Structure formats: C-alpha cells, structure tokens
Short mmCIF file of C-alpha atoms and ligand atoms in Angstrom, two decimals:
data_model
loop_
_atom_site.label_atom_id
_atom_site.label_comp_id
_atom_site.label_asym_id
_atom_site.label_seq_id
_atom_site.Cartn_x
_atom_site.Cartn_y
_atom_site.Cartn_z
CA UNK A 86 51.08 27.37 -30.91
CA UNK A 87 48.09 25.12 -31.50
CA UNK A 88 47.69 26.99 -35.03
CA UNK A 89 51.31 26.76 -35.91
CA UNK A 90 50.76 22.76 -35.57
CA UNK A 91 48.20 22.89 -38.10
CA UNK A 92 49.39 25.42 -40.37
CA UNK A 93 47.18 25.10 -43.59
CA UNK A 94 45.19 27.16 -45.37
CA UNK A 95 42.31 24.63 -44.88
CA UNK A 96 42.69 24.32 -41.86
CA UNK A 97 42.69 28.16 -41.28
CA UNK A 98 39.42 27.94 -43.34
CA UNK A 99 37.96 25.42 -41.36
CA UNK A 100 38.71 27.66 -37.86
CA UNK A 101 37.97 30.52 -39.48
CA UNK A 102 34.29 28.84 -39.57
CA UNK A 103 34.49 27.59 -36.58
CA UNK A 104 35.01 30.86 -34.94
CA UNK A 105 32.48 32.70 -36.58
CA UNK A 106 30.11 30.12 -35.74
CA UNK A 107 30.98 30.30 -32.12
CA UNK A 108 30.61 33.70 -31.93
CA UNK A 109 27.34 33.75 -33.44
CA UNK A 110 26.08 30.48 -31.04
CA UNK A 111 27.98 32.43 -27.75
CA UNK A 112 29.20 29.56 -27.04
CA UNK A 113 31.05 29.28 -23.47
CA UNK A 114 34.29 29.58 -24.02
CA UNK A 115 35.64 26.25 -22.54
CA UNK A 116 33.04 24.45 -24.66
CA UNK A 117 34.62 26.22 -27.67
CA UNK A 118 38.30 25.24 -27.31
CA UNK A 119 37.04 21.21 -26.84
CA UNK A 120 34.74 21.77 -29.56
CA UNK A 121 37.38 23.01 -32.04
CA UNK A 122 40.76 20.54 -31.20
CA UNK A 123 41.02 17.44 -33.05
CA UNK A 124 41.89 14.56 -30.06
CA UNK A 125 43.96 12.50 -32.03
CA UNK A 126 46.23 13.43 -34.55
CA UNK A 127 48.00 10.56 -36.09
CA UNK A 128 51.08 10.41 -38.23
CA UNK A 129 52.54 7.35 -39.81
CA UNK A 130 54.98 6.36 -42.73
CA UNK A 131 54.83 3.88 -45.05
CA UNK A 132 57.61 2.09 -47.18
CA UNK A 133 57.39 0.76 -49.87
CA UNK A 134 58.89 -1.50 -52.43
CA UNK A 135 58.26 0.54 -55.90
CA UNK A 136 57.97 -0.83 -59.26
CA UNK A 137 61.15 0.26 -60.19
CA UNK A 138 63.18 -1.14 -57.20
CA UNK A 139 63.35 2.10 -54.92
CA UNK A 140 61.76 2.49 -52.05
CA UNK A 141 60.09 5.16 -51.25
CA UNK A 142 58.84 6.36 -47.74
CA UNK A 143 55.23 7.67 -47.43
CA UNK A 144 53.76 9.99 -44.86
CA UNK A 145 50.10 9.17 -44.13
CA UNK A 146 47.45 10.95 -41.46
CA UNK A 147 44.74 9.88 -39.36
CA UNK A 148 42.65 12.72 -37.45
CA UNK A 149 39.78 11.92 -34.99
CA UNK A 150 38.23 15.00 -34.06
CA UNK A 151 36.11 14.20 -31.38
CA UNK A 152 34.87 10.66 -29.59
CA UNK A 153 32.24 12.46 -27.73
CA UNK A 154 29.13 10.85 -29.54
CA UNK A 155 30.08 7.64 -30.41
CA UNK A 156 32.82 6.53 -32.93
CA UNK A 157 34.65 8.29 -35.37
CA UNK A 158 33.94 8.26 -39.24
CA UNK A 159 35.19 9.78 -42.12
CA UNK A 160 37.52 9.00 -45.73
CA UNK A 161 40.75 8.07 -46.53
CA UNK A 162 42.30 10.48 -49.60
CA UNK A 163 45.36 9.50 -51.44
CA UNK A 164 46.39 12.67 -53.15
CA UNK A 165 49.60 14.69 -53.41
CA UNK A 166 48.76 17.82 -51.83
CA UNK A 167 47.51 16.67 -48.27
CA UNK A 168 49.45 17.17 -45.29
CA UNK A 169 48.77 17.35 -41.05
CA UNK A 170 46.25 20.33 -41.40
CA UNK A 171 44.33 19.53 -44.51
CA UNK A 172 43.05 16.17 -43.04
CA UNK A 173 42.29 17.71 -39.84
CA UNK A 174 40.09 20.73 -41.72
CA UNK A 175 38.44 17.87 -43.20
CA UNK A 176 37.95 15.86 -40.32
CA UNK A 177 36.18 18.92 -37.98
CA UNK A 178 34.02 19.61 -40.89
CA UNK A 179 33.16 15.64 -40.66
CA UNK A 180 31.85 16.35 -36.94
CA UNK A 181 29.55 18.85 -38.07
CA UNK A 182 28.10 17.36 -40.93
CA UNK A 183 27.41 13.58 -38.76
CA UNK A 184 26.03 15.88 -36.25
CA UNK A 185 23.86 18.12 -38.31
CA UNK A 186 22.47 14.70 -40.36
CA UNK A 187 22.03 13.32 -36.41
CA UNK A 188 24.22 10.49 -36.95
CA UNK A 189 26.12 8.70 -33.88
CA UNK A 190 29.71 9.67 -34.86
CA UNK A 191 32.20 12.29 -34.44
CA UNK A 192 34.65 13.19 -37.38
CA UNK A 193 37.57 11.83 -38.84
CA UNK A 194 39.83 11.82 -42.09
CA UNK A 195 42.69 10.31 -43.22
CA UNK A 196 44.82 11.04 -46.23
CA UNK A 197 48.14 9.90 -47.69
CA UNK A 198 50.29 12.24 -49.91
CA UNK A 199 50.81 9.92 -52.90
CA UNK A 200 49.37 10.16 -56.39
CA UNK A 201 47.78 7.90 -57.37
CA UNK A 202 47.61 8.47 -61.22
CA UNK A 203 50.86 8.32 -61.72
CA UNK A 204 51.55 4.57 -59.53
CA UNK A 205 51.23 1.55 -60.80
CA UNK A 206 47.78 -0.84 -59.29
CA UNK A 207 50.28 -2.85 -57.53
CA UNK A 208 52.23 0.04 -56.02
CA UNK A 209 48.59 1.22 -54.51
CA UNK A 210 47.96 -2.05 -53.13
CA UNK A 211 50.95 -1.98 -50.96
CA UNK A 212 50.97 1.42 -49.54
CA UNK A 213 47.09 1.30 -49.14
CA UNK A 214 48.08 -2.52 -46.83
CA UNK A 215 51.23 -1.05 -45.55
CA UNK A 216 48.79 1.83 -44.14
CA UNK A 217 45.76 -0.27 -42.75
CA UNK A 218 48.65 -2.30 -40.78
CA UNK A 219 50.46 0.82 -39.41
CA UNK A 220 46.63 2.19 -38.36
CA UNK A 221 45.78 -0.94 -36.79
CA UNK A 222 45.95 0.31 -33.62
CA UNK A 223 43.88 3.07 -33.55
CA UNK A 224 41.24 1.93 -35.30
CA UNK A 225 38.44 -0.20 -35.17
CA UNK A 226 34.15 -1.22 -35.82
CA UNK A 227 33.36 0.31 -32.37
CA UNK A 228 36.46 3.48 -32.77
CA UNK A 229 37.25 5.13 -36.03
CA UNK A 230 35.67 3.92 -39.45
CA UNK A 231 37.12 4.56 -42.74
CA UNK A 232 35.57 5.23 -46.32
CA UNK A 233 36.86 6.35 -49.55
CA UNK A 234 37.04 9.54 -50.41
CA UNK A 235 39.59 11.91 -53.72
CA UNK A 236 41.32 9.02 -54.80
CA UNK A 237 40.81 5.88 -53.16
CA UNK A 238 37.86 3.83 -54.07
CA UNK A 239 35.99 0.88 -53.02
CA UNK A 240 38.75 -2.01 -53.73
CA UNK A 241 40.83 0.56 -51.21
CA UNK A 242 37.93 -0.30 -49.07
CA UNK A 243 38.48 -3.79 -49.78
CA UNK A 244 43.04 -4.47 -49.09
CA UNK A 245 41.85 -2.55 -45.88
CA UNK A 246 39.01 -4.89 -44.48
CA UNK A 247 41.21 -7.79 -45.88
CA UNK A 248 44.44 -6.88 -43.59
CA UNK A 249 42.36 -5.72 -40.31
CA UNK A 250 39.97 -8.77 -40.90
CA UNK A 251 43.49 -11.19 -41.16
CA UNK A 252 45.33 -9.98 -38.21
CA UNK A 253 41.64 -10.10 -36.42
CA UNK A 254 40.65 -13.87 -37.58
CA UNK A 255 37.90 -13.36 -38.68
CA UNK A 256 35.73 -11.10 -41.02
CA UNK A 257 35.58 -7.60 -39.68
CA UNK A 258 33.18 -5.76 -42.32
CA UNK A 259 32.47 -2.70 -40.08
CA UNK A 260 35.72 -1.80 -40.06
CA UNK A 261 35.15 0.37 -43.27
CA UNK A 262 32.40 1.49 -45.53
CA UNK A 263 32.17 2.13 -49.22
CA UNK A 264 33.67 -0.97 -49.60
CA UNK A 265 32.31 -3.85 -52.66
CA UNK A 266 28.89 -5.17 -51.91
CA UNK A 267 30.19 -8.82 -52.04
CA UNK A 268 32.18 -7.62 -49.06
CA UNK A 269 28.93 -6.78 -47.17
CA UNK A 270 28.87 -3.39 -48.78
CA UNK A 271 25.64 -1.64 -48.83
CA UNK A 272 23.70 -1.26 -51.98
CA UNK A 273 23.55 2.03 -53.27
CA UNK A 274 26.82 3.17 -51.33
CA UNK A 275 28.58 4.08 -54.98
CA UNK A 276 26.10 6.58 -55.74
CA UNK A 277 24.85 7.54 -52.65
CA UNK A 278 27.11 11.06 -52.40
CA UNK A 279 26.47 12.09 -55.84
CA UNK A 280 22.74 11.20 -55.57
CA UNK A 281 22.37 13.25 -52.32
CA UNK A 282 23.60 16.22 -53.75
CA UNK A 283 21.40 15.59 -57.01
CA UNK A 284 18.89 14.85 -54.91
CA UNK A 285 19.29 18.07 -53.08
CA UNK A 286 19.81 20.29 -55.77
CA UNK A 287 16.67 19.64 -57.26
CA UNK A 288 14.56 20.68 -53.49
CA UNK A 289 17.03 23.96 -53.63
CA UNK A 290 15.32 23.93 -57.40
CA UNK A 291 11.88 23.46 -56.18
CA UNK A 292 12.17 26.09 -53.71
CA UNK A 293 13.46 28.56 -56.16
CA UNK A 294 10.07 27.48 -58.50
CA UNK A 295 12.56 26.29 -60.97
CA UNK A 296 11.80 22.99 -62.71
CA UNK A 297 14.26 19.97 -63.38
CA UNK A 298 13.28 19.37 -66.82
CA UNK A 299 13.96 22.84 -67.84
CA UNK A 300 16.86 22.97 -65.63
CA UNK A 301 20.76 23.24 -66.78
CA UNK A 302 23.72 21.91 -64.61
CA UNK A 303 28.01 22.16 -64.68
CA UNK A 304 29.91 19.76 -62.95
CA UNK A 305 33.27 20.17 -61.72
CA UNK A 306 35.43 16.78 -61.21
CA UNK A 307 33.70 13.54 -62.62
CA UNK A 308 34.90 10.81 -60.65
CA UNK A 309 32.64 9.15 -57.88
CA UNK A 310 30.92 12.49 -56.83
CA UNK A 311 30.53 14.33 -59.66
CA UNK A 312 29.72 11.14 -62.39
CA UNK A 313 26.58 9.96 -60.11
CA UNK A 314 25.77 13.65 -59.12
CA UNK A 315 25.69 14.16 -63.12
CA UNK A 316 23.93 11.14 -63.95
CA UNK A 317 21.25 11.34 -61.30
CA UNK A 318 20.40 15.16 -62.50
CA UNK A 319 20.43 13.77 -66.30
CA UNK A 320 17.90 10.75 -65.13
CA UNK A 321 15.68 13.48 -63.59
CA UNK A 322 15.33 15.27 -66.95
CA UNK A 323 18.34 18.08 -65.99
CA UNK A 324 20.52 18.69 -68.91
CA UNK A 325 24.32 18.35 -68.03
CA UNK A 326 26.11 20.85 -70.82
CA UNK A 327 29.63 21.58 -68.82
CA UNK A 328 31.94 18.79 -66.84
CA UNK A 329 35.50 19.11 -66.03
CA UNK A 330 37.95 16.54 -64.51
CA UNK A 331 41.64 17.25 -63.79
CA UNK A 332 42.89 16.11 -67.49
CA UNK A 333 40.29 19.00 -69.11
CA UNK A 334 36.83 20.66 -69.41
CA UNK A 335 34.29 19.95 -71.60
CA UNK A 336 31.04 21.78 -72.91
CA UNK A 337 27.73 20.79 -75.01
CA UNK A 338 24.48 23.17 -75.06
CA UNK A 339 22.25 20.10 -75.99
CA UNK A 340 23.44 18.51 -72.85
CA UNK A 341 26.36 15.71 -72.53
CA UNK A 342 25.62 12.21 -72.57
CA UNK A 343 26.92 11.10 -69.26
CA UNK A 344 26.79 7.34 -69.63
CA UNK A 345 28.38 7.66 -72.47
CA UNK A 346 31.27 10.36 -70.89
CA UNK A 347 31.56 7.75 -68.18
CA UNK A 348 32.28 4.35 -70.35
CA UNK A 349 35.28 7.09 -72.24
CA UNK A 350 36.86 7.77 -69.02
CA UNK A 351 37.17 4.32 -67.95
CA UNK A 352 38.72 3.50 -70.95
CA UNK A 353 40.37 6.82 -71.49
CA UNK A 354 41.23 7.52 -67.72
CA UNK A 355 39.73 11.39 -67.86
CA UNK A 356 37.01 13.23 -69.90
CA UNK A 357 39.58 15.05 -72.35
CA UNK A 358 38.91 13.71 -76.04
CA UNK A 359 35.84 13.08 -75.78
CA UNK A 360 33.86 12.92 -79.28
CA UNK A 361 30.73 14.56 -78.50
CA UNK A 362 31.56 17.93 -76.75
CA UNK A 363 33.97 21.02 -77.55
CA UNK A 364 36.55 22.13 -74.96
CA UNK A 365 36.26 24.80 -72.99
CA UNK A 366 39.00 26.78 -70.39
CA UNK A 367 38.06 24.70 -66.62
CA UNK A 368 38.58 28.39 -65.01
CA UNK A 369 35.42 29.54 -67.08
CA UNK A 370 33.49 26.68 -67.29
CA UNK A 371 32.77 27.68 -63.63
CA UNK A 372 31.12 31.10 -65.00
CA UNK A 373 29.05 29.72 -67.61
CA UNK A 374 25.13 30.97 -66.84
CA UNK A 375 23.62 27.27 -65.79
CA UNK A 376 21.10 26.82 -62.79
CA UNK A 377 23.04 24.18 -60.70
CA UNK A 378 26.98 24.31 -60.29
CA UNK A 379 28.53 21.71 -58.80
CA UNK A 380 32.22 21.54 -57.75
CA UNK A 381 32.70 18.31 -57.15
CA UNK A 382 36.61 17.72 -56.70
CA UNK A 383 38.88 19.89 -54.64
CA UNK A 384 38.80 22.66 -51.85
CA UNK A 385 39.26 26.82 -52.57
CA UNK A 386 37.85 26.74 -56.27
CA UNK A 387 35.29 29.48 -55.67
CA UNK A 388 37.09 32.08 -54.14
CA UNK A 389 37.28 36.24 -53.77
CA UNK A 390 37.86 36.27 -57.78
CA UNK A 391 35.40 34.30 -59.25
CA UNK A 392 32.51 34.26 -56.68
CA UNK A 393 31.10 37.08 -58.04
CA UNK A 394 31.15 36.28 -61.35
CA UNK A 395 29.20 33.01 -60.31
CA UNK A 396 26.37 32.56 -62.98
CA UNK A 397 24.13 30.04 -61.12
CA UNK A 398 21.44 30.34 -59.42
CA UNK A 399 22.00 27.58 -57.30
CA UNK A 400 25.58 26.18 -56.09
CA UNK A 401 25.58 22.85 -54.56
CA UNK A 402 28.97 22.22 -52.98
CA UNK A 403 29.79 18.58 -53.50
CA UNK A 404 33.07 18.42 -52.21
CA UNK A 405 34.22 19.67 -49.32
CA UNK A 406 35.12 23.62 -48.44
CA UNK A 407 34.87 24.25 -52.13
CA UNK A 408 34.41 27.86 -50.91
CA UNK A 409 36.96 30.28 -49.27
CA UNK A 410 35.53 32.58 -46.31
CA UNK A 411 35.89 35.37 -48.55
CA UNK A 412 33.90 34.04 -51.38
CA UNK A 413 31.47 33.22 -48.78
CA UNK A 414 30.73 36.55 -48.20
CA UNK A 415 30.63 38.07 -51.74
CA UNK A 416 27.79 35.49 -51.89
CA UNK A 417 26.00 36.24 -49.21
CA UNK A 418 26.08 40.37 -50.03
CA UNK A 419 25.24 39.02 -53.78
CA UNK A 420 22.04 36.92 -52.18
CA UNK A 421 20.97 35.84 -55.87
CA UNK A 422 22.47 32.27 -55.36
CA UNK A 423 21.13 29.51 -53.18
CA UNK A 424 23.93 27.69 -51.49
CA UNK A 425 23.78 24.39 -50.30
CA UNK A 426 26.87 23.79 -48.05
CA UNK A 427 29.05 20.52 -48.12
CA UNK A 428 28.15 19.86 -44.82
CA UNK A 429 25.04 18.94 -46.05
CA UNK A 430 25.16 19.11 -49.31
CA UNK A 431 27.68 15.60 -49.54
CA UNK A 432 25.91 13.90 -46.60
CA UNK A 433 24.72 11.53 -48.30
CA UNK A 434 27.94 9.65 -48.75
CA UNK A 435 28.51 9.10 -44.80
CA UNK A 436 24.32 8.86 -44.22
CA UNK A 437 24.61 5.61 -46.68
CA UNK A 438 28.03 4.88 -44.84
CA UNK A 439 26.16 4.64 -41.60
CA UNK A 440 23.46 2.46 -43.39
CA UNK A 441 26.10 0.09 -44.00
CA UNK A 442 27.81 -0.01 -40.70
CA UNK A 443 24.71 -0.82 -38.83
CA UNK A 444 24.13 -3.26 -41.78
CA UNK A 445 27.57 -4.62 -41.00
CA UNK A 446 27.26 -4.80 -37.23
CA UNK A 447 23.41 -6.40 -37.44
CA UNK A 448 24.55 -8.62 -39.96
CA UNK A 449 21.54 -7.97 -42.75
CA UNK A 450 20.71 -7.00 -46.06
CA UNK A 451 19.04 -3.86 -47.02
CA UNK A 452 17.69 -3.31 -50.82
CA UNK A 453 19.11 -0.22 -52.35
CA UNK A 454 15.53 1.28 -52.80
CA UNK A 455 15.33 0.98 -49.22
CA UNK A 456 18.57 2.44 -48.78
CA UNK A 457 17.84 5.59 -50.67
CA UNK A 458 14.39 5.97 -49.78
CA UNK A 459 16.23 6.31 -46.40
CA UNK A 460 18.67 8.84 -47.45
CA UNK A 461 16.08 10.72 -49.17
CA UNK A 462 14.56 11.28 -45.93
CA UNK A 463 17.33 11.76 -43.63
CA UNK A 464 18.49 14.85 -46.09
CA UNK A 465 15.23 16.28 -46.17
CA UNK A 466 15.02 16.38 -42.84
CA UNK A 467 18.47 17.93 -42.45
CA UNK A 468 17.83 20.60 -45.60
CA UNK A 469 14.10 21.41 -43.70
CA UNK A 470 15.64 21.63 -40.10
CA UNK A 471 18.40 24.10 -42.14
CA UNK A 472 15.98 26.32 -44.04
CA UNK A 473 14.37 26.81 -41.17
CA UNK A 474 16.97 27.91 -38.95
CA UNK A 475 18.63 30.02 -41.11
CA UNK A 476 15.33 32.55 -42.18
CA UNK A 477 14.42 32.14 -37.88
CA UNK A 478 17.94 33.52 -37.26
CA UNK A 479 18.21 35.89 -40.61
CA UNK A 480 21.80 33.81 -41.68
CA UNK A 481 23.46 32.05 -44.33
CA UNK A 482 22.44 28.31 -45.22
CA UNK A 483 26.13 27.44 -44.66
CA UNK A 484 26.01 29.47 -40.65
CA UNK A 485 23.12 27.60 -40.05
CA UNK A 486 24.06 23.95 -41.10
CA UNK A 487 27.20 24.67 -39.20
CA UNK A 488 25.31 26.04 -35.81
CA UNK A 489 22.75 22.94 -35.75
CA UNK A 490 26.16 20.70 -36.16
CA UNK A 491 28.40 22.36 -33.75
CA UNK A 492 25.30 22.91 -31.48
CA UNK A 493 24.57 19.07 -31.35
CA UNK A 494 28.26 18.79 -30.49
CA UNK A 495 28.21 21.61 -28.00
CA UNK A 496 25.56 20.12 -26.00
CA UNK A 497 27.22 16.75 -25.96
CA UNK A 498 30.31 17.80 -24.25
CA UNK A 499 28.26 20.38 -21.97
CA UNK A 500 26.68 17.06 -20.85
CA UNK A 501 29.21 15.15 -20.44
CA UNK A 502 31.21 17.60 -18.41
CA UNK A 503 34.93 17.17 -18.19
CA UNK A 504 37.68 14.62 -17.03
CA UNK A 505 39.24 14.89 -14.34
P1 LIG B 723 37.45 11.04 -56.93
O1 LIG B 723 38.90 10.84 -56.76
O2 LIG B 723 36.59 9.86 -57.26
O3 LIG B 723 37.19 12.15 -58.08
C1 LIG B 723 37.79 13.39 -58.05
C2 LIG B 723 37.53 14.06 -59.39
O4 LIG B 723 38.03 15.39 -59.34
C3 LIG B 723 38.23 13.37 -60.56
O5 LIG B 723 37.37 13.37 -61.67
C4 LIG B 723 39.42 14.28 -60.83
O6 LIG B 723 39.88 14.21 -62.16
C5 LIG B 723 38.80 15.63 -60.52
N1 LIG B 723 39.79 16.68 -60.29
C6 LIG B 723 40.91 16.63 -59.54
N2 LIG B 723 41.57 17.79 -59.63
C7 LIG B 723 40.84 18.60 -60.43
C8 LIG B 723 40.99 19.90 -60.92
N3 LIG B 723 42.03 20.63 -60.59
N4 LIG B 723 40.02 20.39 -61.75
C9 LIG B 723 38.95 19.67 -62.11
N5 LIG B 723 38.76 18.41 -61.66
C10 LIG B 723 39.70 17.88 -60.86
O7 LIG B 723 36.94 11.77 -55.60
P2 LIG B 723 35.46 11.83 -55.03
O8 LIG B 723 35.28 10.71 -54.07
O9 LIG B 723 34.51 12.03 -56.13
O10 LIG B 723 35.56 13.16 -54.13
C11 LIG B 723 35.39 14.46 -54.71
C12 LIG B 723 35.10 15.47 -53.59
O11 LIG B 723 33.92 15.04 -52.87
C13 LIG B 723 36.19 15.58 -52.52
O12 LIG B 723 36.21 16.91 -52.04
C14 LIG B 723 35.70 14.67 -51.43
O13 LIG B 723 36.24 15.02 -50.16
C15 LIG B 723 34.23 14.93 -51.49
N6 LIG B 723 33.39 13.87 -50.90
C16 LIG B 723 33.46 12.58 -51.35
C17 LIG B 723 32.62 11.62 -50.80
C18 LIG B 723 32.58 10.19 -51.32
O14 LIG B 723 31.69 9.45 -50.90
N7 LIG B 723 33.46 9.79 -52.20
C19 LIG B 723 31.74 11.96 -49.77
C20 LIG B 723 31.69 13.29 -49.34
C21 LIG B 723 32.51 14.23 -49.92
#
C-alpha cells in the first residue's frame, strides 16, 4: 500500500537502498519503518495565466522526509518528468546526505512538472510565485528550506523570498538558499556543488596516485553542476575533452575550453554548435576511457548496460541516483572504479546552503574564501569518515556513506523515542 503511493522507479531505487542498508546496519525494525516514510507529502496545483491566453493547471510537490534533527532542506526542480515518488526518492536521499555531512536538517525536495525550456521568463515567474504562495503554509526559516536544484536557478530563489518575505512584512532571507548574493546570498553558493565534487574528485585522484595535471575528465549535463564541476577541474590543470547537455555531446582530445563553452551556451542556450569541438553520440561519450566521469544531470544514466563498459577510473556522481542498483553491483564485482556517491559526492551544494542559512539567521557576511575553505573541510571530513568505514566494514563507498547517514538518523529517533 505504502509502495503503491509512491510508485516510481526512483523511488523503488531509493528503498531499494534503503533496505539493503538496513539490513546491513540490523537496524530494529520499528526504527526502520520511521526511518524510511517521508512525514509530509505535499501536493499542490498551480494555475496559470499562459502567454497565449490558456490557462493551464500545474501539479507541484513538496516532501519532508523527516523533522527529527532540526528543519528540513532540500531543492525545488521544475522539470517535466517529476511526479509524487521522484521528489520523495530525492528527498530521503537528502536526509542521508545532511546527516552523513553532520548538518542540522532532515531532507526535503520539491519539484514541479513543467518545462521550463520551452515557457516563456514570464510564464516561470508566475508558476514559480503561484507555488511559493500555495507552499506558504508549510514552510518556513525554522521548518522546510528551499534551494534550486534541475531547472530552477537563483532568480527562482529570488520570486520565492520576494512573495514569503511580502505576505511576512518584512525580509525573510532564510527562507531559501542559493538565492542572489544582493539578496543575502552567500558567496560562493553558485559554484559550491560543482566545486565539491571537483574538489572531491581530485582526493578520489590522489588516493588512486593519479595526478590532476595529467588527469582527463567527461562531464555529463553542463548547467550549474556540471559547468563549475568542469571549470574547477580545468583551473586545477584537469583537461575536460567530453561534455554533454540535453541539446548534444561534444568531444576535444586537447581538452575543451570551458569558459569559452559556457559564454556559447548563454548565448546559444545548450553546448550543440559549438566551434571548437566535434560531436560525438551522448550514449558513448559516457564510455570514452577518461579518469573522472561525471554525470551531472539526471537519475538512471549508468545502468545494467553500460556500467560495465564504464572506462573511468573514477566516477563521481554529481547528480543524484545517477546509478541504478543493478549497475551498482556490476561495479562493485568490477572493483576497478572508485565511486564517489551523490550523497556525498554533491554535498557541497546543501554544506554552502547551510553556510548561508546560518549567515541569514545571524545576519553576517562571510567571504567566499572563507566559505570554501569551509566546505573544503566539511567534505574531507565526510570523504575520510567514509573511506574509513567502508575498508573497516569490507563495503562499497556508496553502503558506507549511506550507513553513517541513516545511522545518524537512526540514533536520532532511537533517542527521541516515540509519540504517544
Ligand atoms: P541544471 O538545470 O542547472 O542543469 C542540468 C543540466 O543537465 C543541463 O545542462 C541540461 O541540459 C542537462 N541535461 C538534461 N537532460 C539531459 C540529458 N538527457 N542528457 C545530457 N544532459 C542533460 O541542474 P543542476 O542544478 O546542475 O542539477 C544537475 C543534477 O545535480 C541534478 O541531479 C540535481 O538534483 C543535482 N544537484 C544539484 C545541486 C545544485 O546545487 N544545483 C545540488 C546537489 C545535486
């Protein structure tokens, strides 16, 4: 019954996990069912006046997965394919990874099936307002905190703080995160998920006795993920030579200029055409031989028939569940590829989201080389505390970033005991 309700193959994905996890932890079985239920699953529609006179009716989500260690957190998507299950998938995997990088949140996500490429700016403005009011009530600083996340961006950030803030009178900047720094953003925010997994890809690098500057790297989707991930790993002396965004893939074995790939896509909304690199199928680009992949856009892209063709030595999964169960295991039996799970592996986007909320709430500045010097550690910490759980317990780096998240959680609840 509760499956049926969030019937989804991400969601299935994200149980599936879950489960095994649980098994592996022995984890009381009471402490397993509160663990794994969302405890607020919200569903709200939205119309709204389109450009062309109709109006259309949108169906938006809001998932909270648990309130247990302090308030929720987690993005907002606007994308076509998300429904009931795929934003609560995403929001349990948000418990884990605040929990695993120690932060004082539980998980949420929210999502809107829309797309947003094909509406106009104005068309995004209202449903993104007509959503923030219709939320109002179930949100809030000290309750649930939004971000941006596939599709929405930091002016999202921005029509959202502007309605809560108006009905509130006065300024409410805590109310979301990745939002412009002239709205009390946090410096370094933009780049702060795409520099953690750069950042982290180079330590899995390191470890391996691989160097940057001789290193190679493909990344999969090049909007705010993938484009800083890409252009912190060029800045470190990594050469870049495959990236892909939904409009086409794109390959260069001196390296692509990413700066200069970025400045097309804002003028030609997507990487295809660009002058300086040949096209290339975005199924095989994930196969080429390169020491760092990144997927960097949607879930299920490494699955049971290309993980083990995989030609990487290490795969840093920058957005989240880019691998299915059943590629998990053909790389785990294949052993030749270091893994660094989402969980961890995008932390840095809520770690800096954190850095802004307590910016927010003590009303101060930070500098954004005191920001990232910040992050730096906090994912070091998280990747040591990993590596050494999972050769203690002989598992994968993915079952042990999971068990030191759900076991934070675990213990929580244990603590807490149960109402009534
Ligand atoms: P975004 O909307 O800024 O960019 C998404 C990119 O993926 C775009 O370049 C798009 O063209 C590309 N894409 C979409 N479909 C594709 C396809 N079929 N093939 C190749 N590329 C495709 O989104 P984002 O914020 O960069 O998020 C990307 C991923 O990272 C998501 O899984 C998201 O949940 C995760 N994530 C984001 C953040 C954040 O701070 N934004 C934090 C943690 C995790």
């Amino acid at each position: 019954m509760k499956e049926r309700l969030l019937q989804s193959p991400v969601f299935q994905m994200a149980s599936r996990q879950f489960d095994q996890v649980a098994e592996f932890m022995e984890l009381p079985e009471e402490i397993r069912e509160r663990c794994k239920w969302p405890k607020r699953l919200i569903t709200v529609t939205m119309p709204v006046h389109m450009d062309d006179g109709r109006t259309e009716v949108f169906f938006g989500h809001r998932v909270q997965h648990h309130l247990s260690r302090g308030p929720v957190k987690g993005g907002l998507r606007f994308h076509p394919t998300v429904d009931l299950g795929e934003v609560a998938a995403l929001a349990m995997w948000m418990t884990w990874k605040c929990a695993l990088m120690r932060l004082p949140y539980g998980g949420a996500k929210g999502g809107i099936a829309c797309d947003p490429r094909t509406m106009s700016g104005r068309e995004c403005e209202k449903l993104t307002r007509r959503f923030a009011a219709e939320i109002m009530p179930f949100v809030g600083e000290e309750v649930d905190i939004m971000a941006p996340d596939l599709g929405t961006d930091e002016q999202t950030m921005a029509w959202i703080l502007d309605i809560y803030s108006t009905h509130a009178g006065r300024l409410v900047p805590g109310i979301v995160t990745g939002k412009p720094v002239e709205l009390q953003g946090s410096e370094g925010r933009r780049e702060a998920t795409g520099h953690g997994v750069a950042f982290l890809a180079m330590r899995a690098l390191n470890k391996l006795g691989l160097q940057n500057k001789v290193a190679t790297a493909v990344v999969q989707g090049f909007g705010n993920v993938g484009s800083y991930a890409a252009e912190t790993m060029a800045w470190s002396g990594m050469k870049v030579i495959g990236i892909a965004d939904v409009t086409g893939a794109l390959w260069n074995d001196h390296g692509i200029d990413v700066c200069a790939l970025r400045e097309f896509t804002e003028v030609n909304g997507g990487v295809a055409g660009f002058p300086e690199a040949e096209t290339i199928d975005p199924a095989e680009l994930l196969l080429q031989e390169c020491d760092v992949l990144v997927p960097a856009a949607l879930e299920r892209v490494i699955t049971e028939e290309n993980a083990g063709k995989l030609n990487c030595r290490v795969l840093a999964e920058a957005a989240n569940g880019p691998t299915t169960p059943g590629a998990d295991l053909i790389l785990d039996q294949r052993g030749d590829v270091f893994v660094l799970p989402d969980v961890l592996c995008n932390a840095g986007g809520v770690t800096v989201s954190y850095f802004e909320w307590v910016q927010n709430l003590s009303r101060f500045h930070w500098s954004e080389r005191e920001v990232l010097t910040k992050l730096e550690t906090m994912l070091e910490g998280a990747f040591e505390r990993m590596l050494h759980y999972a050769h203690d317990k002989g598992v994968s780096h993915r079952t042990a970033a999971l068990c030191l998240g759900v076991g934070e959680v675990a213990e929580v609840k244990k603590r807490r005991g149960l109402f009534p």
